[in-house]
mmCIF file of C-alpha atoms in Angstrom:
data_model
loop_
_atom_site.group_PDB
_atom_site.id
_atom_site.type_symbol
_atom_site.label_atom_id
_atom_site.label_comp_id
_atom_site.label_asym_id
_atom_site.label_seq_id
_atom_site.Cartn_x
_atom_site.Cartn_y
_atom_site.Cartn_z
ATOM 1 C CA UNK A 1 25.847 -30.526 -72.039
ATOM 2 C CA UNK A 2 23.669 -28.024 -74.003
ATOM 3 C CA UNK A 3 24.595 -27.973 -77.700
ATOM 4 C CA UNK A 4 23.565 -24.333 -78.127
ATOM 5 C CA UNK A 5 25.687 -23.049 -75.238
ATOM 6 C CA UNK A 6 29.176 -21.820 -76.160
ATOM 7 C CA UNK A 7 31.840 -21.787 -73.457
ATOM 8 C CA UNK A 8 34.423 -19.061 -74.151
ATOM 9 C CA UNK A 9 37.670 -19.768 -72.314
ATOM 10 C CA UNK A 10 40.262 -17.037 -71.787
ATOM 11 C CA UNK A 11 43.611 -18.038 -70.250
ATOM 12 C CA UNK A 12 45.211 -14.924 -68.780
ATOM 13 C CA UNK A 13 47.987 -13.802 -66.484
ATOM 14 C CA UNK A 14 48.336 -10.177 -65.390
ATOM 15 C CA UNK A 15 45.905 -8.796 -67.983
ATOM 16 C CA UNK A 16 43.824 -6.587 -65.674
ATOM 17 C CA UNK A 17 44.163 -3.582 -67.991
ATOM 18 C CA UNK A 18 43.070 -5.522 -71.084
ATOM 19 C CA UNK A 19 40.159 -7.545 -69.731
ATOM 20 C CA UNK A 20 37.318 -4.955 -69.404
ATOM 21 C CA UNK A 21 37.478 -3.863 -73.050
ATOM 22 C CA UNK A 22 37.952 -7.463 -74.218
ATOM 23 C CA UNK A 23 34.850 -8.525 -72.290
ATOM 24 C CA UNK A 24 32.918 -5.604 -73.828
ATOM 25 C CA UNK A 25 33.945 -6.804 -77.292
ATOM 26 C CA UNK A 26 32.989 -10.408 -76.537
ATOM 27 C CA UNK A 27 29.551 -9.328 -75.304
ATOM 28 C CA UNK A 28 28.994 -7.360 -78.514
ATOM 29 C CA UNK A 29 30.274 -10.161 -80.767
ATOM 30 C CA UNK A 30 28.107 -12.782 -79.059
ATOM 31 C CA UNK A 31 24.871 -10.751 -79.042
ATOM 32 C CA UNK A 32 21.871 -13.045 -79.491
ATOM 33 C CA UNK A 33 23.839 -16.208 -78.674
ATOM 34 C CA UNK A 34 23.818 -18.385 -75.578
ATOM 35 C CA UNK A 35 27.288 -18.308 -74.023
ATOM 36 C CA UNK A 36 29.271 -18.333 -70.822
ATOM 37 C CA UNK A 37 32.660 -16.708 -70.242
ATOM 38 C CA UNK A 38 35.276 -18.663 -68.293
ATOM 39 C CA UNK A 39 38.369 -16.640 -67.445
ATOM 40 C CA UNK A 40 41.256 -18.679 -66.089
ATOM 41 C CA UNK A 41 43.306 -16.426 -63.828
ATOM 42 C CA UNK A 42 46.679 -18.110 -64.158
ATOM 43 C CA UNK A 43 48.432 -16.976 -60.985
ATOM 44 C CA UNK A 44 48.078 -13.250 -61.700
ATOM 45 C CA UNK A 45 49.837 -10.833 -59.353
ATOM 46 C CA UNK A 46 48.110 -7.661 -60.606
ATOM 47 C CA UNK A 47 44.482 -6.531 -60.126
ATOM 48 C CA UNK A 48 42.999 -9.265 -62.342
ATOM 49 C CA UNK A 49 40.960 -10.833 -59.501
ATOM 50 C CA UNK A 50 39.410 -7.500 -58.492
ATOM 51 C CA UNK A 51 38.646 -6.604 -62.108
ATOM 52 C CA UNK A 52 36.916 -9.943 -62.681
ATOM 53 C CA UNK A 53 34.849 -9.612 -59.512
ATOM 54 C CA UNK A 54 33.611 -6.203 -60.673
ATOM 55 C CA UNK A 55 32.943 -7.427 -64.209
ATOM 56 C CA UNK A 56 31.059 -10.533 -63.069
ATOM 57 C CA UNK A 57 28.755 -8.436 -60.880
ATOM 58 C CA UNK A 58 27.499 -6.279 -63.745
ATOM 59 C CA UNK A 59 27.424 -8.562 -66.777
ATOM 60 C CA UNK A 60 24.118 -10.082 -67.973
ATOM 61 C CA UNK A 61 25.794 -13.375 -68.921
ATOM 62 C CA UNK A 62 27.639 -15.935 -66.755
ATOM 63 C CA UNK A 63 31.209 -14.776 -66.122
ATOM 64 C CA UNK A 64 33.154 -17.395 -64.180
ATOM 65 C CA UNK A 65 36.666 -17.074 -62.795
ATOM 66 C CA UNK A 66 38.893 -20.101 -62.335
ATOM 67 C CA UNK A 67 41.999 -19.262 -60.351
ATOM 68 C CA UNK A 68 45.362 -21.021 -60.376
ATOM 69 C CA UNK A 69 47.253 -20.269 -57.170
ATOM 70 C CA UNK A 70 50.483 -20.392 -59.176
ATOM 71 C CA UNK A 71 50.978 -19.837 -62.882
ATOM 72 C CA UNK A 72 50.654 -23.153 -64.726
ATOM 73 C CA UNK A 73 50.915 -21.897 -68.314
ATOM 74 C CA UNK A 74 48.556 -21.365 -71.202
ATOM 75 C CA UNK A 75 47.900 -25.012 -72.061
ATOM 76 C CA UNK A 76 46.921 -26.050 -68.566
ATOM 77 C CA UNK A 77 44.766 -22.939 -68.279
ATOM 78 C CA UNK A 78 42.857 -24.046 -71.386
ATOM 79 C CA UNK A 79 42.569 -27.512 -69.845
ATOM 80 C CA UNK A 80 41.080 -26.077 -66.647
ATOM 81 C CA UNK A 81 38.550 -24.135 -68.692
ATOM 82 C CA UNK A 82 37.669 -27.133 -70.859
ATOM 83 C CA UNK A 83 36.829 -29.313 -67.882
ATOM 84 C CA UNK A 84 34.751 -26.559 -66.277
ATOM 85 C CA UNK A 85 32.843 -25.797 -69.502
ATOM 86 C CA UNK A 86 29.103 -26.363 -69.574
ATOM 87 C CA UNK A 87 28.676 -25.795 -73.308
ATOM 88 C CA UNK A 88 28.961 -28.199 -76.214
ATOM 89 C CA UNK A 89 31.671 -26.093 -77.876
ATOM 90 C CA UNK A 90 34.678 -24.453 -76.240
ATOM 91 C CA UNK A 91 35.978 -21.325 -77.976
ATOM 92 C CA UNK A 92 39.363 -20.020 -76.841
ATOM 93 C CA UNK A 93 40.798 -16.521 -77.143
ATOM 94 C CA UNK A 94 43.909 -14.916 -75.652
ATOM 95 C CA UNK A 95 43.496 -12.401 -72.847
ATOM 96 C CA UNK A 96 45.858 -9.750 -74.224
ATOM 97 C CA UNK A 97 43.407 -8.276 -76.746
ATOM 98 C CA UNK A 98 45.423 -9.232 -79.840
ATOM 99 C CA UNK A 99 42.712 -11.714 -80.897
ATOM 100 C CA UNK A 100 39.552 -10.007 -82.180
ATOM 101 C CA UNK A 101 36.394 -11.486 -80.551
ATOM 102 C CA UNK A 102 34.354 -10.891 -83.723
ATOM 103 C CA UNK A 103 35.898 -14.123 -85.049
ATOM 104 C CA UNK A 104 34.529 -16.287 -82.215
ATOM 105 C CA UNK A 105 31.078 -16.715 -83.845
ATOM 106 C CA UNK A 106 32.793 -17.177 -87.228
ATOM 107 C CA UNK A 107 34.795 -20.119 -85.873
ATOM 108 C CA UNK A 108 31.819 -21.596 -84.015
ATOM 109 C CA UNK A 109 29.585 -21.398 -87.102
ATOM 110 C CA UNK A 110 32.323 -22.876 -89.313
ATOM 111 C CA UNK A 111 32.694 -25.820 -86.941
ATOM 112 C CA UNK A 112 28.959 -26.460 -86.737
ATOM 113 C CA UNK A 113 28.483 -26.195 -90.483
ATOM 114 C CA UNK A 114 31.436 -28.475 -91.237
ATOM 115 C CA UNK A 115 29.567 -31.483 -89.874
ATOM 116 C CA UNK A 116 30.258 -34.380 -87.502
ATOM 117 C CA UNK A 117 33.575 -35.352 -89.127
ATOM 118 C CA UNK A 118 35.167 -32.111 -87.909
ATOM 119 C CA UNK A 119 36.361 -31.695 -84.328
ATOM 120 C CA UNK A 120 37.845 -28.191 -84.357
ATOM 121 C CA UNK A 121 37.995 -24.843 -86.132
ATOM 122 C CA UNK A 122 41.432 -23.200 -86.040
ATOM 123 C CA UNK A 123 42.066 -19.498 -86.554
ATOM 124 C CA UNK A 124 45.010 -18.534 -88.761
ATOM 125 C CA UNK A 125 46.385 -15.028 -88.342
ATOM 126 C CA UNK A 126 46.839 -12.498 -91.117
ATOM 127 C CA UNK A 127 48.804 -9.242 -90.736
ATOM 128 C CA UNK A 128 50.670 -10.350 -87.625
ATOM 129 C CA UNK A 129 51.265 -7.552 -85.097
ATOM 130 C CA UNK A 130 54.033 -9.259 -83.115
ATOM 131 C CA UNK A 131 57.658 -8.170 -83.303
ATOM 132 C CA UNK A 132 59.694 -9.342 -86.291
ATOM 133 C CA UNK A 133 61.612 -11.714 -84.012
ATOM 134 C CA UNK A 134 58.396 -13.366 -82.812
ATOM 135 C CA UNK A 135 57.019 -13.545 -86.337
ATOM 136 C CA UNK A 136 60.165 -15.249 -87.649
ATOM 137 C CA UNK A 137 60.237 -17.659 -84.714
ATOM 138 C CA UNK A 138 56.568 -18.483 -85.244
ATOM 139 C CA UNK A 139 56.984 -19.015 -88.993
ATOM 140 C CA UNK A 140 59.878 -21.386 -88.472
ATOM 141 C CA UNK A 141 58.031 -23.287 -85.737
ATOM 142 C CA UNK A 142 54.924 -23.634 -87.907
ATOM 143 C CA UNK A 143 56.976 -24.789 -90.916
ATOM 144 C CA UNK A 144 58.837 -27.368 -88.830
ATOM 145 C CA UNK A 145 55.661 -28.626 -87.146
ATOM 146 C CA UNK A 146 53.769 -29.012 -90.411
ATOM 147 C CA UNK A 147 56.736 -30.725 -92.073
ATOM 148 C CA UNK A 148 56.789 -33.356 -89.320
ATOM 149 C CA UNK A 149 53.131 -33.690 -88.308
ATOM 150 C CA UNK A 150 51.409 -32.825 -91.623
ATOM 151 C CA UNK A 151 48.515 -31.127 -89.832
ATOM 152 C CA UNK A 152 47.874 -28.810 -92.821
ATOM 153 C CA UNK A 153 47.666 -25.801 -90.514
ATOM 154 C CA UNK A 154 49.539 -22.581 -91.257
ATOM 155 C CA UNK A 155 49.319 -21.106 -87.747
ATOM 156 C CA UNK A 156 48.584 -23.292 -84.731
ATOM 157 C CA UNK A 157 49.769 -20.635 -82.291
ATOM 158 C CA UNK A 158 46.680 -18.488 -82.848
ATOM 159 C CA UNK A 159 44.637 -18.365 -79.655
ATOM 160 C CA UNK A 160 41.333 -18.288 -81.550
ATOM 161 C CA UNK A 161 39.958 -21.824 -81.717
ATOM 162 C CA UNK A 162 36.603 -23.569 -81.458
ATOM 163 C CA UNK A 163 36.584 -27.216 -80.417
ATOM 164 C CA UNK A 164 33.789 -29.608 -79.517
ATOM 165 C CA UNK A 165 34.041 -29.916 -75.741
ATOM 166 C CA UNK A 166 34.031 -33.711 -75.691
ATOM 167 C CA UNK A 167 36.828 -33.759 -78.293
ATOM 168 C CA UNK A 168 38.932 -31.197 -76.421
ATOM 169 C CA UNK A 169 38.682 -33.203 -73.213
ATOM 170 C CA UNK A 170 40.003 -36.313 -74.997
ATOM 171 C CA UNK A 171 43.251 -34.656 -76.060
ATOM 172 C CA UNK A 172 46.436 -35.463 -74.125
ATOM 173 C CA UNK A 173 47.364 -32.405 -72.090
ATOM 174 C CA UNK A 174 50.912 -31.220 -71.483
ATOM 175 C CA UNK A 175 52.681 -27.873 -71.247
ATOM 176 C CA UNK A 176 52.357 -26.940 -74.920
ATOM 177 C CA UNK A 177 49.135 -28.671 -75.978
ATOM 178 C CA UNK A 178 47.578 -25.428 -77.245
ATOM 179 C CA UNK A 179 50.126 -25.261 -80.082
ATOM 180 C CA UNK A 180 49.282 -28.762 -81.334
ATOM 181 C CA UNK A 181 45.479 -28.834 -81.188
ATOM 182 C CA UNK A 182 44.972 -29.522 -84.945
ATOM 183 C CA UNK A 183 47.413 -32.472 -84.972
ATOM 184 C CA UNK A 184 45.922 -33.929 -81.799
ATOM 185 C CA UNK A 185 42.343 -33.504 -83.066
ATOM 186 C CA UNK A 186 43.313 -35.309 -86.280
ATOM 187 C CA UNK A 187 44.849 -38.054 -84.145
ATOM 188 C CA UNK A 188 41.447 -38.558 -82.533
ATOM 189 C CA UNK A 189 39.938 -39.272 -85.968
ATOM 190 C CA UNK A 190 38.472 -35.838 -86.722
ATOM 191 C CA UNK A 191 39.190 -33.172 -89.319
ATOM 192 C CA UNK A 192 39.971 -29.482 -88.785
ATOM 193 C CA UNK A 193 38.410 -26.491 -90.553
ATOM 194 C CA UNK A 194 40.498 -23.303 -90.861
ATOM 195 C CA UNK A 195 39.425 -19.656 -90.757
ATOM 196 C CA UNK A 196 41.585 -16.616 -91.481
ATOM 197 C CA UNK A 197 41.536 -13.969 -88.739
ATOM 198 C CA UNK A 198 43.157 -10.545 -88.508
ATOM 199 C CA UNK A 199 45.642 -9.976 -85.705
ATOM 200 C CA UNK A 200 45.757 -6.792 -83.607
ATOM 201 C CA UNK A 201 48.383 -5.051 -81.496
ATOM 202 C CA UNK A 202 48.477 -5.586 -77.739
ATOM 203 C CA UNK A 203 46.837 -2.627 -75.978
ATOM 204 C CA UNK A 204 48.455 -2.789 -72.539
ATOM 205 C CA UNK A 205 51.307 -4.615 -70.838
ATOM 206 C CA UNK A 206 53.655 -7.187 -72.283
ATOM 207 C CA UNK A 207 53.439 -10.843 -73.262
ATOM 208 C CA UNK A 208 53.408 -13.298 -70.361
ATOM 209 C CA UNK A 209 54.056 -16.325 -72.565
ATOM 210 C CA UNK A 210 57.129 -15.292 -74.536
ATOM 211 C CA UNK A 211 59.599 -16.431 -77.175
ATOM 212 C CA UNK A 212 61.401 -18.958 -74.967
ATOM 213 C CA UNK A 213 58.392 -21.278 -74.854
ATOM 214 C CA UNK A 214 58.505 -21.350 -78.672
ATOM 215 C CA UNK A 215 62.171 -22.380 -78.696
ATOM 216 C CA UNK A 216 63.806 -25.472 -77.243
ATOM 217 C CA UNK A 217 60.692 -26.412 -75.275
ATOM 218 C CA UNK A 218 58.623 -26.239 -78.448
ATOM 219 C CA UNK A 219 61.026 -28.584 -80.234
ATOM 220 C CA UNK A 220 60.818 -31.065 -77.359
ATOM 221 C CA UNK A 221 57.021 -30.866 -77.449
ATOM 222 C CA UNK A 222 57.080 -31.464 -81.206
ATOM 223 C CA UNK A 223 59.188 -34.588 -80.705
ATOM 224 C CA UNK A 224 56.741 -35.778 -78.073
ATOM 225 C CA UNK A 225 53.698 -35.289 -80.305
ATOM 226 C CA UNK A 226 55.516 -37.025 -83.191
ATOM 227 C CA UNK A 227 56.255 -39.985 -80.902
ATOM 228 C CA UNK A 228 52.664 -40.067 -79.699
ATOM 229 C CA UNK A 229 51.312 -40.153 -83.240
ATOM 230 C CA UNK A 230 53.783 -42.878 -84.204
ATOM 231 C CA UNK A 231 52.919 -45.075 -81.218
ATOM 232 C CA UNK A 232 49.165 -44.541 -81.126
ATOM 233 C CA UNK A 233 46.806 -45.490 -83.896
ATOM 234 C CA UNK A 234 44.254 -42.980 -85.089
ATOM 235 C CA UNK A 235 41.132 -43.464 -83.019
ATOM 236 C CA UNK A 236 38.316 -45.241 -84.897
ATOM 237 C CA UNK A 237 34.736 -44.049 -84.915
ATOM 238 C CA UNK A 238 32.812 -46.363 -82.621
ATOM 239 C CA UNK A 239 29.288 -47.483 -83.448
ATOM 240 C CA UNK A 240 27.236 -49.805 -81.283
ATOM 241 C CA UNK A 241 25.239 -52.328 -83.313
ATOM 242 C CA UNK A 242 21.776 -52.567 -81.849
ATOM 243 C CA UNK A 243 19.819 -55.757 -82.411
ATOM 244 C CA UNK A 244 16.289 -56.559 -81.385
#
């Protein structure tokens, strides 16, 4: 797994109108870097497949499409991308255009510079562009999560993340994993570095992963992660002692 290669994973569902400009922005942000783009088409029913075929044919970098026959959700889309990744770091970004790709290299550099004790870099949004209802729901969810899990992260719902690929693949995956990446990375014995990012408004369409998945389901997921951390010891760093 090449250390220099960055695998950018975009989970998306019905984002055909947003993807071309987002891919343009990623290409500009990643100029001079070795990267691949993995777009997980999560059961889209619009023109996403046709758009990706056209984009892949004309881009100078690897653009790979993974397709779920039926929508499986954002977390499992990230999981699919993580296991297909060829790079040493997986960077994630939402497909709706609200995340600004200029922060991908910022997160990647922060993770690399933080050293071997750090497993992930987490983006934390400033100037949220969501509706007031979503912002309030997100603030409450983040407060409750941090009060219980003590992951020292203000905003785990931000789609901008950079995680060492081998660390990401170790995390337990369930429908909601993407909201608990910092806590799960800490559980594996690593630390998390945080970077502020500026949120943007959605350009086209509407959210495909809405408020409901932040409600009762999110509380159940939080209880599950709390139980997991209570029942599983933090993973130790393993060192083989070599003797001659």
